[in-house]
Amino acid sequence: MLGGETAPARGYLLDNARAEAGERFVWLAELFDGVTRGHFDRLGVRVGSRCWEVGAGGRSIPEALAAAVGPTGHVLATDIDPSWLKAGGGYEVRRHDVAADPPPEPGTFDLVHARLVLVHVPDRARALATMAAALRPGGWLLVEDADTALQPLACLDDSGPAQRRANRLREAVRELLTRRGADLRYGRTLPRALREAGLVDVAAAGSFPVGGPACDRLEAATIRHVRGELLAAGLADDAEIDAHLAAIHAGKLDLTLAPLISAWGRRPAEHPPTLG
């Protein structure tokens, strides 16, 4: 976060209101849905399970959960802006702010999941407490968030001007996120945060996609999404952004992402978490 006289901007930088959000959902699903579904399987999501998908964004994870739990289960998908979700798609859709609203149906869910959500939420401890309070005794909370400070580069192979430009623009986007209150080191804190929320049997793993078409397309959609903010903040100019997008389109860059840290913990039966 910048100090001094600069006040932090408000609102989520990568909001759902723009068309690029839909593109981002597609490529994030391509990159990470296999990882997330693997955790669902290991945590025992099955026919009849009750699941809450927090900050769902797009449809892919709610649809995967709905397929896993079947007609005897229940999937609730919530978001501050649920416009990309599909009512009647086998899951329930609600507008919900996990950091401000009370937990829906507290004490009833077998699994609560959030991916790439809490890093952008100012009151992360409150959000975690809300999710933990929604779990039934023995239920699992799975939180997945990026840690861009662990690996801040867009191009690991910083071998030429196009790669160095990509890395400068990645740093500019990180600066915008910081100004909006994102914690770029949040992923690594997840195991401790889950324990502090009262959960047990906490463990974590990381996923680190390196290169490929999905990374390229996600980068292009992200840069288009935040182009206006980059220009307004003086962090990039039109020529630099256009050159970067052209290099992506030409397949000249081996673009990568920050590591996704997945952490999970179980609500104990004897000492259920409560909202503070």
Tab-separated table of C-alpha atoms in Angstrom, residues 100-259:
chain	number	residue	atom	x	y	z
A	100	ALA	CA	-20.202	-8.017	5.754
A	101	ASP	CA	-23.195	-10.384	5.714
A	102	PRO	CA	-23.918	-13.153	8.230
A	103	PRO	CA	-23.247	-16.742	7.155
A	104	PRO	CA	-26.102	-18.330	5.218
A	105	GLU	CA	-27.519	-21.405	6.907
A	106	PRO	CA	-24.851	-21.516	9.635
A	107	GLY	CA	-23.601	-24.866	10.843
A	108	THR	CA	-24.953	-26.842	7.884
A	109	PHE	CA	-22.343	-27.122	5.099
A	110	ASP	CA	-20.056	-30.082	4.460
A	111	LEU	CA	-17.743	-27.914	2.357
A	112	VAL	CA	-17.219	-24.176	2.037
A	113	HIS	CA	-14.853	-23.037	-0.730
A	114	ALA	CA	-13.432	-19.720	-1.929
A	115	ARG	CA	-10.868	-19.299	-4.723
A	116	LEU	CA	-9.057	-16.026	-5.477
A	117	VAL	CA	-11.501	-14.144	-3.261
A	118	LEU	CA	-10.059	-13.316	0.147
A	119	VAL	CA	-6.873	-11.704	-1.185
A	120	HIS	CA	-9.130	-8.847	-2.327
A	121	VAL	CA	-11.290	-8.643	0.824
A	122	PRO	CA	-10.205	-5.975	3.334
A	123	ASP	CA	-11.563	-7.787	6.412
A	124	ARG	CA	-10.181	-11.243	5.687
A	125	ALA	CA	-10.427	-12.502	9.258
A	126	ARG	CA	-14.129	-11.634	9.354
A	127	ALA	CA	-14.697	-13.397	6.033
A	128	LEU	CA	-12.924	-16.527	7.254
A	129	ALA	CA	-14.967	-16.503	10.457
A	130	THR	CA	-18.169	-16.241	8.415
A	131	MET	CA	-17.183	-19.210	6.271
A	132	ALA	CA	-16.098	-21.293	9.264
A	133	ALA	CA	-19.385	-20.572	11.042
A	134	ALA	CA	-21.274	-21.975	8.041
A	135	LEU	CA	-19.637	-25.402	8.433
A	136	ARG	CA	-21.305	-28.310	10.134
A	137	PRO	CA	-19.176	-30.071	12.773
A	138	GLY	CA	-16.620	-32.031	10.770
A	139	GLY	CA	-17.149	-29.917	7.653
A	140	TRP	CA	-14.212	-28.640	5.597
A	141	LEU	CA	-13.195	-25.111	4.606
A	142	LEU	CA	-11.036	-24.899	1.462
A	143	VAL	CA	-9.511	-21.518	0.641
A	144	GLU	CA	-7.336	-20.955	-2.438
A	145	ASP	CA	-5.533	-17.684	-3.015
A	146	ALA	CA	-2.591	-16.372	-4.974
A	147	ASP	CA	0.658	-15.191	-3.435
A	148	THR	CA	2.082	-12.834	-6.034
A	149	ALA	CA	4.901	-11.759	-3.724
A	150	LEU	CA	6.237	-15.322	-3.782
A	151	GLN	CA	6.632	-15.103	-7.563
A	152	PRO	CA	6.021	-11.595	-8.951
A	153	LEU	CA	7.198	-12.075	-12.551
A	154	ALA	CA	5.111	-12.453	-15.694
A	155	CYS	CA	8.079	-13.956	-17.559
A	156	LEU	CA	10.450	-16.126	-15.561
A	157	ASP	CA	12.879	-16.032	-18.488
A	158	ASP	CA	13.640	-12.295	-18.424
A	159	SER	CA	15.655	-12.557	-21.627
A	160	GLY	CA	14.650	-9.620	-23.819
A	161	PRO	CA	12.809	-6.318	-24.034
A	162	ALA	CA	9.371	-7.895	-24.534
A	163	GLN	CA	9.834	-10.070	-21.457
A	164	ARG	CA	11.096	-7.151	-19.375
A	165	ARG	CA	8.107	-5.071	-20.525
A	166	ALA	CA	5.772	-7.884	-19.454
A	167	ASN	CA	7.388	-7.916	-16.033
A	168	ARG	CA	7.090	-4.130	-15.699
A	169	LEU	CA	3.392	-4.336	-16.520
A	170	ARG	CA	2.882	-7.207	-14.058
A	171	GLU	CA	4.469	-5.007	-11.389
A	172	ALA	CA	2.124	-2.171	-12.393
A	173	VAL	CA	-0.922	-4.420	-12.000
A	174	ARG	CA	0.379	-5.557	-8.615
A	175	GLU	CA	0.675	-1.894	-7.615
A	176	LEU	CA	-2.953	-1.282	-8.608
A	177	LEU	CA	-4.051	-4.284	-6.552
A	178	THR	CA	-2.090	-3.051	-3.547
A	179	ARG	CA	-3.713	0.363	-3.818
A	180	ARG	CA	-7.111	-1.365	-3.704
A	181	GLY	CA	-6.205	-3.140	-0.478
A	182	ALA	CA	-5.182	-6.561	-1.834
A	183	ASP	CA	-2.655	-8.468	0.264
A	184	LEU	CA	-0.127	-9.828	-2.224
A	185	ARG	CA	1.433	-12.073	0.447
A	186	TYR	CA	-1.860	-13.551	1.626
A	187	GLY	CA	-1.554	-17.030	0.138
A	188	ARG	CA	1.318	-18.055	2.391
A	189	THR	CA	-0.643	-17.047	5.520
A	190	LEU	CA	-3.618	-19.311	4.828
A	191	PRO	CA	-2.636	-22.260	7.067
A	192	ARG	CA	-2.150	-19.961	10.051
A	193	ALA	CA	-5.351	-18.053	9.234
A	194	LEU	CA	-7.373	-21.274	9.163
A	195	ARG	CA	-5.991	-22.353	12.520
A	196	GLU	CA	-6.762	-18.917	13.969
A	197	ALA	CA	-10.338	-19.341	12.677
A	198	GLY	CA	-10.664	-22.393	14.926
A	199	LEU	CA	-10.125	-25.147	12.343
A	200	VAL	CA	-8.115	-28.345	12.815
A	201	ASP	CA	-6.323	-30.843	10.552
A	202	VAL	CA	-5.028	-27.872	8.538
A	203	ALA	CA	-2.836	-28.557	5.505
A	204	ALA	CA	-1.912	-26.766	2.281
A	205	ALA	CA	-0.477	-27.251	-1.203
A	206	GLY	CA	0.587	-25.034	-4.101
A	207	SER	CA	-0.033	-24.959	-7.851
A	208	PHE	CA	2.162	-23.000	-10.247
A	209	PRO	CA	1.223	-22.958	-13.955
A	210	VAL	CA	4.180	-21.972	-16.144
A	211	GLY	CA	3.342	-20.910	-19.686
A	212	GLY	CA	0.845	-22.018	-22.290
A	213	PRO	CA	-2.167	-20.593	-24.153
A	214	ALA	CA	-4.401	-20.288	-21.070
A	215	CYS	CA	-1.789	-18.174	-19.270
A	216	ASP	CA	-1.467	-15.997	-22.396
A	217	ARG	CA	-5.202	-15.454	-22.737
A	218	LEU	CA	-5.657	-14.757	-19.033
A	219	GLU	CA	-2.887	-12.152	-19.168
A	220	ALA	CA	-4.412	-10.438	-22.207
A	221	ALA	CA	-7.874	-10.326	-20.618
A	222	THR	CA	-6.427	-8.962	-17.377
A	223	ILE	CA	-4.449	-6.215	-19.102
A	224	ARG	CA	-7.486	-5.172	-21.137
A	225	HIS	CA	-9.581	-5.210	-17.951
A	226	VAL	CA	-7.280	-2.828	-16.066
A	227	ARG	CA	-6.004	-0.779	-19.001
A	228	GLY	CA	-7.909	2.350	-18.000
A	229	GLU	CA	-6.667	2.132	-14.414
A	230	LEU	CA	-3.053	1.656	-15.553
A	231	LEU	CA	-3.269	4.732	-17.758
A	232	ALA	CA	-5.039	6.864	-15.160
A	233	ALA	CA	-2.432	5.984	-12.530
A	234	GLY	CA	0.449	6.782	-14.862
A	235	LEU	CA	1.807	3.244	-14.458
A	236	ALA	CA	1.857	2.515	-18.209
A	237	ASP	CA	1.127	4.219	-21.518
A	238	ASP	CA	-0.884	3.141	-24.555
A	239	ALA	CA	2.179	2.246	-26.625
A	240	GLU	CA	3.561	-0.040	-23.916
A	241	ILE	CA	0.224	-1.796	-23.393
A	242	ASP	CA	-0.375	-2.211	-27.136
A	243	ALA	CA	3.118	-3.662	-27.631
A	244	HIS	CA	2.582	-6.120	-24.780
A	245	LEU	CA	-0.780	-7.283	-26.140
A	246	ALA	CA	0.760	-7.683	-29.609
A	247	ALA	CA	3.592	-9.789	-28.178
A	248	ILE	CA	1.073	-12.018	-26.394
A	249	HIS	CA	-0.974	-12.414	-29.581
A	250	ALA	CA	2.180	-13.313	-31.538
A	251	GLY	CA	3.075	-16.040	-29.049
A	252	LYS	CA	6.412	-14.435	-28.190
A	253	LEU	CA	6.137	-14.696	-24.404
A	254	ASP	CA	6.217	-17.587	-21.968
A	255	LEU	CA	3.832	-16.069	-19.461
A	256	THR	CA	3.252	-17.503	-16.029
A	257	LEU	CA	1.172	-16.779	-12.934
A	258	ALA	CA	1.661	-16.385	-9.229
A	259	PRO	CA	1.434	-19.601	-7.195
